[in-house]
Every structure is written in C-alpha cells, then in structure tokens.
Tab-separated table of C-alpha atoms and ligand atoms in Angstrom:
chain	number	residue	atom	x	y	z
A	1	UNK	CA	-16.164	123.194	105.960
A	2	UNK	CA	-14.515	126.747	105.816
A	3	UNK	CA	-13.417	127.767	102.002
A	4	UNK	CA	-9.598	127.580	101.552
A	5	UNK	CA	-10.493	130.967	99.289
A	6	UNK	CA	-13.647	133.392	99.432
A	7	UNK	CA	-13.380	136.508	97.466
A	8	UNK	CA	-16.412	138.883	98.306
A	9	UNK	CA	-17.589	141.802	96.224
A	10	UNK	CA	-14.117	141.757	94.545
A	11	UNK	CA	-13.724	144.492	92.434
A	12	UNK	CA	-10.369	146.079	90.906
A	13	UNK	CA	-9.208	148.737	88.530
A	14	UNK	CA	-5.775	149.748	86.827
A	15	UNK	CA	-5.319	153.291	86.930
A	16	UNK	CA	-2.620	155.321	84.839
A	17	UNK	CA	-1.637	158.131	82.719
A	18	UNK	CA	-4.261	157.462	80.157
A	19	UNK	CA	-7.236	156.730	82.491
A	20	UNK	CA	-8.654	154.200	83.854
A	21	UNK	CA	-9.010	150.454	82.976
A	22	UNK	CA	-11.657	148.361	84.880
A	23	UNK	CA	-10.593	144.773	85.412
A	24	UNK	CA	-13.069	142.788	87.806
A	25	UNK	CA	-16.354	143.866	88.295
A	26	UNK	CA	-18.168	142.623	91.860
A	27	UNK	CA	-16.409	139.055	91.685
A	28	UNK	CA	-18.099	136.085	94.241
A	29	UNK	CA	-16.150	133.461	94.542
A	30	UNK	CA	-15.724	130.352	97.208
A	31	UNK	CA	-13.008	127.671	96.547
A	32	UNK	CA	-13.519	124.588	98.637
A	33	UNK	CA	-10.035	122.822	100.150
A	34	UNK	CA	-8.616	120.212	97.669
A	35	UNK	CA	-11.014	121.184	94.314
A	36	UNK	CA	-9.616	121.833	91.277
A	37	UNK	CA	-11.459	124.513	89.774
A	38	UNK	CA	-10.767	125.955	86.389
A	39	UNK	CA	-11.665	129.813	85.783
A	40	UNK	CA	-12.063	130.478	81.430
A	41	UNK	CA	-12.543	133.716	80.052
A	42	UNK	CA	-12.089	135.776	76.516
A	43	UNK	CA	-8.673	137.258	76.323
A	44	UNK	CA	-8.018	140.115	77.904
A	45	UNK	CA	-10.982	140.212	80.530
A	46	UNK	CA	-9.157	139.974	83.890
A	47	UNK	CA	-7.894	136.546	84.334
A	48	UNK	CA	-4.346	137.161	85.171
A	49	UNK	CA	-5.816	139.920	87.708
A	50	UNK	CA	-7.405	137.785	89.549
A	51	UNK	CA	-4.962	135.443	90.525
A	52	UNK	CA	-2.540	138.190	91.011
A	53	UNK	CA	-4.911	139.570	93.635
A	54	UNK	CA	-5.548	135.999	95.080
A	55	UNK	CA	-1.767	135.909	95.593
A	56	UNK	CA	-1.880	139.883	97.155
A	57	UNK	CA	0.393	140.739	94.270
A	58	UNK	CA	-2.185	143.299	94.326
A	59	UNK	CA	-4.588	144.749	96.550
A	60	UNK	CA	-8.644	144.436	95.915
A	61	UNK	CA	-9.860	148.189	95.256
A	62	UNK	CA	-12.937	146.841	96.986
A	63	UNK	CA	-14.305	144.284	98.622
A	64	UNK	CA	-12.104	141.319	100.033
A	65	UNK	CA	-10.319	137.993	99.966
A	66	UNK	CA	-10.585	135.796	103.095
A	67	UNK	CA	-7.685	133.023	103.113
A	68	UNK	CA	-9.222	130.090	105.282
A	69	UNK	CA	-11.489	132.578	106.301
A	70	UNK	CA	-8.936	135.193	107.215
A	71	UNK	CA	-8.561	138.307	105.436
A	72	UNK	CA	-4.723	138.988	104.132
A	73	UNK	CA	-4.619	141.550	107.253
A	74	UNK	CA	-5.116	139.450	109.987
A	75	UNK	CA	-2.593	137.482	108.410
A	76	UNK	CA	0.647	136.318	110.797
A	77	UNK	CA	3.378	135.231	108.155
A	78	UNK	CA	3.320	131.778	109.911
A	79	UNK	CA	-0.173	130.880	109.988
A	80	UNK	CA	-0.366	132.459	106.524
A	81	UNK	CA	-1.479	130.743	103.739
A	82	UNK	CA	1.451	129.440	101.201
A	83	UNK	CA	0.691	129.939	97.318
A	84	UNK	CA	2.055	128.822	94.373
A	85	UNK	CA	2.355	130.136	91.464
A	86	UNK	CA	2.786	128.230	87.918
A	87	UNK	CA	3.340	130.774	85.092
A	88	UNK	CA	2.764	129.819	81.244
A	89	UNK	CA	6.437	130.417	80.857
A	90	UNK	CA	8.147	127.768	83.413
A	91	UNK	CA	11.013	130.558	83.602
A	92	UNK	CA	13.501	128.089	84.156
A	93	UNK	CA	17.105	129.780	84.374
A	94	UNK	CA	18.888	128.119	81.384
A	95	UNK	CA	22.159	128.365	83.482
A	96	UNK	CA	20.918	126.580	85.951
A	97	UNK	CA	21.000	122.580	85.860
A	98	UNK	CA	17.063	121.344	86.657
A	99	UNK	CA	18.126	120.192	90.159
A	100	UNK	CA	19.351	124.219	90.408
A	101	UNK	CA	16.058	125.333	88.998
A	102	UNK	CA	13.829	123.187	91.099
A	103	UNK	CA	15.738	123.847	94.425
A	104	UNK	CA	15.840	127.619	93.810
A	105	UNK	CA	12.109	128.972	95.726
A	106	UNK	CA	13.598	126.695	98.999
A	107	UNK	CA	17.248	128.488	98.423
A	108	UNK	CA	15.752	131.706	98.277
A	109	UNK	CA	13.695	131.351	100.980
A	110	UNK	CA	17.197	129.823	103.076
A	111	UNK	CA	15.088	126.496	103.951
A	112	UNK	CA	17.266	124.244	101.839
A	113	UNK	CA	17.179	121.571	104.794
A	114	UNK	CA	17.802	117.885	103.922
A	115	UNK	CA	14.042	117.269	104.640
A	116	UNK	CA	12.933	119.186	102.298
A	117	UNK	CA	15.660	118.393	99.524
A	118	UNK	CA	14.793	114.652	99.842
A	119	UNK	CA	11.685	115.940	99.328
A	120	UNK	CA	12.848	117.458	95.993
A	121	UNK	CA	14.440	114.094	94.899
A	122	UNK	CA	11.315	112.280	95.816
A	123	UNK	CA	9.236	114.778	93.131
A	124	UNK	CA	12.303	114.620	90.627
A	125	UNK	CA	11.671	110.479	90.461
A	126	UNK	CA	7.806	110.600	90.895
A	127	UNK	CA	7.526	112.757	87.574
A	128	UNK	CA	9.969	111.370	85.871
A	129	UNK	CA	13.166	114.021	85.896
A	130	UNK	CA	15.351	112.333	88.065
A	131	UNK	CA	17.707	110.939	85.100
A	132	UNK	CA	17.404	114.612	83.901
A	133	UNK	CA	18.240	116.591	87.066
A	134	UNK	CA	22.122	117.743	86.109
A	135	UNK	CA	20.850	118.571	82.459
A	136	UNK	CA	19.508	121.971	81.509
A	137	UNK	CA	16.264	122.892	80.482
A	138	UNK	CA	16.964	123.163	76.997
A	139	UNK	CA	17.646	119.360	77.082
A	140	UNK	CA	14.480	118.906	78.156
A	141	UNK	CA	11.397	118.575	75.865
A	142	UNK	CA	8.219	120.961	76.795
A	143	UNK	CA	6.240	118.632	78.938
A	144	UNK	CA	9.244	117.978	80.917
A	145	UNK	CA	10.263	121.538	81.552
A	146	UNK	CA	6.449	122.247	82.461
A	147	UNK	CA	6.869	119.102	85.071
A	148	UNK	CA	10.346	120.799	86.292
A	149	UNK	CA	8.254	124.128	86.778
A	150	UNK	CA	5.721	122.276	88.555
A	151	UNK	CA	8.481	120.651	90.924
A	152	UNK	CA	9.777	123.988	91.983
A	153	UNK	CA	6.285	125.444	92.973
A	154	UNK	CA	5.663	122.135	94.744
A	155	UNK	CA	8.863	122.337	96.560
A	156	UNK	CA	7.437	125.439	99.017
A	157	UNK	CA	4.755	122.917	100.079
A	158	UNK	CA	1.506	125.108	98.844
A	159	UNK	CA	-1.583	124.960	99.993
A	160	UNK	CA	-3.105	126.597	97.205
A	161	UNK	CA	-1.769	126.362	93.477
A	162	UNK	CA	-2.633	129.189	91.404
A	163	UNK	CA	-2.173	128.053	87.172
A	164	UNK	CA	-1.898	130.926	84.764
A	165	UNK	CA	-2.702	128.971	81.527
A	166	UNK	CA	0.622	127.081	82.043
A	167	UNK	CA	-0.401	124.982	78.797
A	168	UNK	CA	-0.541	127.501	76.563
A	169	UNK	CA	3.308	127.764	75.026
A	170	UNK	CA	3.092	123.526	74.441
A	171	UNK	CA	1.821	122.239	71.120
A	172	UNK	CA	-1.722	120.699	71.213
A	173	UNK	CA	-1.024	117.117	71.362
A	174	UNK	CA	1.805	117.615	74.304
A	175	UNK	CA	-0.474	120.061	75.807
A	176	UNK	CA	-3.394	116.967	75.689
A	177	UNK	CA	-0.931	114.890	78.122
A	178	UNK	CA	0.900	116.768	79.962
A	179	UNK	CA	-1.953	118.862	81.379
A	180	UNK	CA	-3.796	115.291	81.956
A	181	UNK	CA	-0.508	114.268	83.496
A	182	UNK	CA	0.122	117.569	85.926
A	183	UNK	CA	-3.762	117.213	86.850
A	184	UNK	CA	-3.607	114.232	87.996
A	185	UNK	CA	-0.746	114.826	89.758
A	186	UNK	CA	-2.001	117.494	91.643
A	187	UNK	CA	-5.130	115.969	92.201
A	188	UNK	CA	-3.315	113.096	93.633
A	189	UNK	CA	-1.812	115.144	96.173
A	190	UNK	CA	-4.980	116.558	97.441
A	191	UNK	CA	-4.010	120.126	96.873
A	192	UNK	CA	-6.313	122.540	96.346
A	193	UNK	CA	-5.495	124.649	92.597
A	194	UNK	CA	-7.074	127.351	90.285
A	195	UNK	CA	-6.467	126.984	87.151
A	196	UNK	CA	-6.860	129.982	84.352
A	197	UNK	CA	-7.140	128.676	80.752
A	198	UNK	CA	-8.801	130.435	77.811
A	199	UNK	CA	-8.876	127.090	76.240
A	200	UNK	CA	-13.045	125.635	77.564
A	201	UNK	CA	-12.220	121.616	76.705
A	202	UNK	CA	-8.548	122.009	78.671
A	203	UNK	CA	-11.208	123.572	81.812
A	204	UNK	CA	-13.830	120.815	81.162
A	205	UNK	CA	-11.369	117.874	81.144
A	206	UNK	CA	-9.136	119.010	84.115
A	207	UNK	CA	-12.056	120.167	86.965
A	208	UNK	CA	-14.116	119.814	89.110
A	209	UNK	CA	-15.683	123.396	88.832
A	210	UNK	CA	-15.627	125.457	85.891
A	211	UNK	CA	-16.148	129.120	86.408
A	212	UNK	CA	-16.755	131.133	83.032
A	213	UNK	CA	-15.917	135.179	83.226
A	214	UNK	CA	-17.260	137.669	81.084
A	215	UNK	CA	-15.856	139.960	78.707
A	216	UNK	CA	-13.572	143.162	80.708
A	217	UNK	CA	-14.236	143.923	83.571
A	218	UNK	CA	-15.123	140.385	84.140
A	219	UNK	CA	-17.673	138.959	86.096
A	220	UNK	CA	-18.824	135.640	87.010
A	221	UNK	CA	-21.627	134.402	84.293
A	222	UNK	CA	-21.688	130.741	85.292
A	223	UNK	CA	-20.138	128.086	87.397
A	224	UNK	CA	-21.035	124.584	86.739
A	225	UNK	CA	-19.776	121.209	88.614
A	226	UNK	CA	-18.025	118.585	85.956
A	227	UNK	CA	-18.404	115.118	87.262
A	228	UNK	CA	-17.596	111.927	84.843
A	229	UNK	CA	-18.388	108.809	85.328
A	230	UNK	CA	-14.813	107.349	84.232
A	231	UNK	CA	-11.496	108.547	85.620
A	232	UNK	CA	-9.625	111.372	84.452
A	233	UNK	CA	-6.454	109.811	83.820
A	234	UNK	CA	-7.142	110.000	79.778
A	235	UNK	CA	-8.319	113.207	78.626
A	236	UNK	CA	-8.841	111.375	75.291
A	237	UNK	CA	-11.802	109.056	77.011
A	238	UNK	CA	-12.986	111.838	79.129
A	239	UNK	CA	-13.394	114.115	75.636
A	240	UNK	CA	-15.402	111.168	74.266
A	241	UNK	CA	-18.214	110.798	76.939
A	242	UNK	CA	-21.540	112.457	76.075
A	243	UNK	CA	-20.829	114.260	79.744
A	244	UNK	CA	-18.341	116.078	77.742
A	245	UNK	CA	-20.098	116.969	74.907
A	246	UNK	CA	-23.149	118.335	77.318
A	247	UNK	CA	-20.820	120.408	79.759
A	248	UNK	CA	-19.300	121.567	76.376
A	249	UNK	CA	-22.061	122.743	74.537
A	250	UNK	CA	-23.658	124.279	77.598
A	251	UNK	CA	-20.219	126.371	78.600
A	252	UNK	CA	-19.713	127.028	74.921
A	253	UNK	CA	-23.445	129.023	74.747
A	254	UNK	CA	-22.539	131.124	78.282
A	255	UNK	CA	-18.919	132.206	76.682
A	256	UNK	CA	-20.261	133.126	73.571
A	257	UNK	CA	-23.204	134.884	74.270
A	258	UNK	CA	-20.813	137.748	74.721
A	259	UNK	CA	-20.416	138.429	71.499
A	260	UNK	CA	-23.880	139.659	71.033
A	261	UNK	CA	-23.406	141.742	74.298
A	262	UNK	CA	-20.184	143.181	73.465
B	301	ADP	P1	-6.268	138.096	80.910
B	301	ADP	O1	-5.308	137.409	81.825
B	301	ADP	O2	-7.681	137.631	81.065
B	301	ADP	O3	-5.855	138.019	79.470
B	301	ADP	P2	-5.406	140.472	82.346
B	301	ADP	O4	-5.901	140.246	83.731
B	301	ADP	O5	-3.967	140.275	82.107
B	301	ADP	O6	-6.302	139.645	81.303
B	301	ADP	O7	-5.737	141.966	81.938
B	301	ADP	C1	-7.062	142.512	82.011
B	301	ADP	C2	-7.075	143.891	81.403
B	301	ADP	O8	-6.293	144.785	82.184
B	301	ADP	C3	-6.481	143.938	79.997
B	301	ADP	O9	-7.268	144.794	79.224
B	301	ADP	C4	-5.098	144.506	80.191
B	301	ADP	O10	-4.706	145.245	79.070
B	301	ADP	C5	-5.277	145.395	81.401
B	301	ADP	N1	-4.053	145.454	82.204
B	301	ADP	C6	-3.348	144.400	82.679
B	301	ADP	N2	-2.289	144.801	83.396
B	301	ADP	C7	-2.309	146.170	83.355
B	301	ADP	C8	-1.485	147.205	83.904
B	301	ADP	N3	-0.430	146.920	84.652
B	301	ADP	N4	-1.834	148.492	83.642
B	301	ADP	C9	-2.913	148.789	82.897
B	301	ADP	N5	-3.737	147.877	82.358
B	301	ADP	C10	-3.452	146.582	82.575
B	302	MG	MG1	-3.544	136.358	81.436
C-alpha cells in the first residue's frame, strides 16, 4: 500500500546572520496509513524541524516529501492532504469558553456547518469535556486541556496528526495517563500520527514504530517495530512486560551511543 508520508533524501538548514545551522542531514523516512510512529531524539537535534517541514511550514533544502505519494507541488488544495498539528502548549485562548476553543480551526476555516459541530459535541462527550464545554481552560486540569487541544485538531478531520511532545508541560503521573488515554484514542480512530517525544519509555509505550535521531543535524540511527503481547490501554502493564524492558534497553544503547560520538 502507498505510504501516507515518504520523505526522501530530506535534508534542511537554517541560515542567518551568524551562519549557518544544519538541522536534518539525508533523512529516509516512510510512514504507513494508520501507524503510530514515535520519532525520539536529544534536545536540540531537529525534531521540531521535521514536522514543521512535514506540515510545509517549511520547505526541504533538498530532497522531498511525497504526501500519498504526491509531492506538496502537485498538490490541488482539495485532494491535499489535511494535517494536524498538536503543540506541547494546547494554546487554548483563556477568553474563550472550551466549546470556543475547540470550534475555532472549523470557524477559521468558515466550515462551522451543523455536521461538523455535531461532530464537535460528539468528541466533547467521547473524551469526557462535555460537562466542561462553557468553562474556560483554566477550570480545567492539564489532562483535560491536553484532551480539549486534541478536540480542536480533530475537529479539521486530519489525515495525518503531527505531536510535538504534547506531554511534556504535564507532571509525570498525569503525563502516564493522559498520553495512554490520547493514544488510544487516536489509535481508535485509525488515524495515522507522528509523534516527537524526547522522553524513549513515552515512544516505547505509545507506538508502533520508534524512530531514534541522532545528535544535530539529525539523522535516522534506528527504527525498530514495538509489538506487545497485551493491549495498550495501561501503560503501567505495558512498562512491566519484559518486551518493554528489551525494546528499552536496546533504544537506550542507539540514543546514547552519541555521547561518545559527540
Ligand atoms: P528539537 O525540536 O529537536 O529540540 P529543533 O528542530 O527545534 O530541535 O531545532 C534544531 C536546531 O535548529 C536547534 O539547534 C535550534 O537552535 C536550531 N533552530 C531552530 N529554529 C531555528 C531558527 N528559526 N533559526 C535558526 N536556528 C534554528
Ligand atoms: Mg522541539
């Protein structure tokens, strides 16, 4: 089946009045409709670069990314591909009530229709918010807001769900459910995501496919396929297996080697 993503020979650079800054070196990459793969990475090597070029924020200096096997310039607007983004900050407006905040991609995009604001409520009750939907997100605690932020990226109907270590602002034991809990949900709708983390067990317990970068201008070391033999519905259980522990240790030895490279 044709990737949902290929990037080829991706490689980019940010230039300014200082010089030059290399930021993804020759990047391969292949992302198969509905996976949920997980890219990790030291701080600072590229991460957020990569998704921004996966969502054309920014243009590859060279080589390519084919969307469904297109590349971004053979690209009508309505065949195109629809991406979401998820942010570590949810950047909800605190003005705004949550129904405001969650309706606001579909109002600024003028496709507030009744279809797709039913579809709105539908999400609001499925995760849990729909008690909390004329509150504002400082009544809400972490998890919630992150669920709220998740609503409104859902609410464009993406095909593809980019995740820019949304986890990382929530305190470790919220963090432990609600990244279980937005997993599953987006596992459960069958979309395909890509989700950065620094954070190796958070990759490990949430994918499919774990792809580890290297140290600026990152590269691809390794990609490995994470399969458990229980469900992933509690990352607790899934952190006990010896599966874990394995994929773990193994992951653990490519990030780390770095430092001897470095
Ligand atoms: P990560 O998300 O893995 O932490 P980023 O992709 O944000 O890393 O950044 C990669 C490198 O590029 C970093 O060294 C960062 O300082 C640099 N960088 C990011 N954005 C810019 C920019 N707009 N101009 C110059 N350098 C940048
Ligand atoms: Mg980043």
């Amino acid at each position: 089946m044709q990737p949902i993503l290929s990037l080829r020979d991706v490689s980019y650079s940010y230039h300014n009045l200082k010089g030059e800054t290399p930021a993804l070196s020759h990047i391969n990459l292949e992302i198969s409709e509905g996976s949920f793969v997980a890219v990790v990475g030291p701080s600072g090597c590229g991460k957020s670069t990569l998704l921004s070029i996966i969502a054309r924020l920014l243009a590859p200096e060279e080589g390519e990314v084919l969307y469904r096997g297109l590349s971004a310039k053979d690209y009508c607007a309505d065949s195109a591909l629809k991406i979401g983004y998820m942010l570590q900050r949810d950047h909800l407006f605190e003005w705004r009530t949550v129904y405001q905040n969650v309706i606001l991609g579909l109002e600024l995009t003028h496709n507030l229709t009744k279809e797709n604001t039913d579809y709105i409520l539908k999400l609001l009750e499925d995760y849990g918010l729909y008690g909390f939907k004329d509150k504002k997100p400082s009544e809400l605690s972490g998890g919630m807001r992150q669920r709220a932020a998740l609503i409104r990226t859902m609410a464009v109907h993406p095909d593809l769900l980019l995740l820019d270590e949304p986890f990382s602002a929530l305190d470790f034991q919220t963090r432990l459910s609600v990244s279980a809990d937005i997993a599953n949900i987006i596992r459960s709708t069958g979309k395909t995501a890509l989700l950065i983390t620094h954070d190796l067990s958070e990759a490990i317990t949430l994918a499919d496919r774990v792809v580890v970068l290297s140290r600026r201008p990152a590269g691809i070391k390794r990609e490995m396929t994470i399969r458990y033999e229980i469900g992933r519905e509690d990352p607790l259980a899934v952190r006990g297996t010896a599966a874990y522990q394995t994929y773990f240790n193994q992951l653990w030895e490519v990030l780390t080697d770095d430092k001897t490279t470095a």
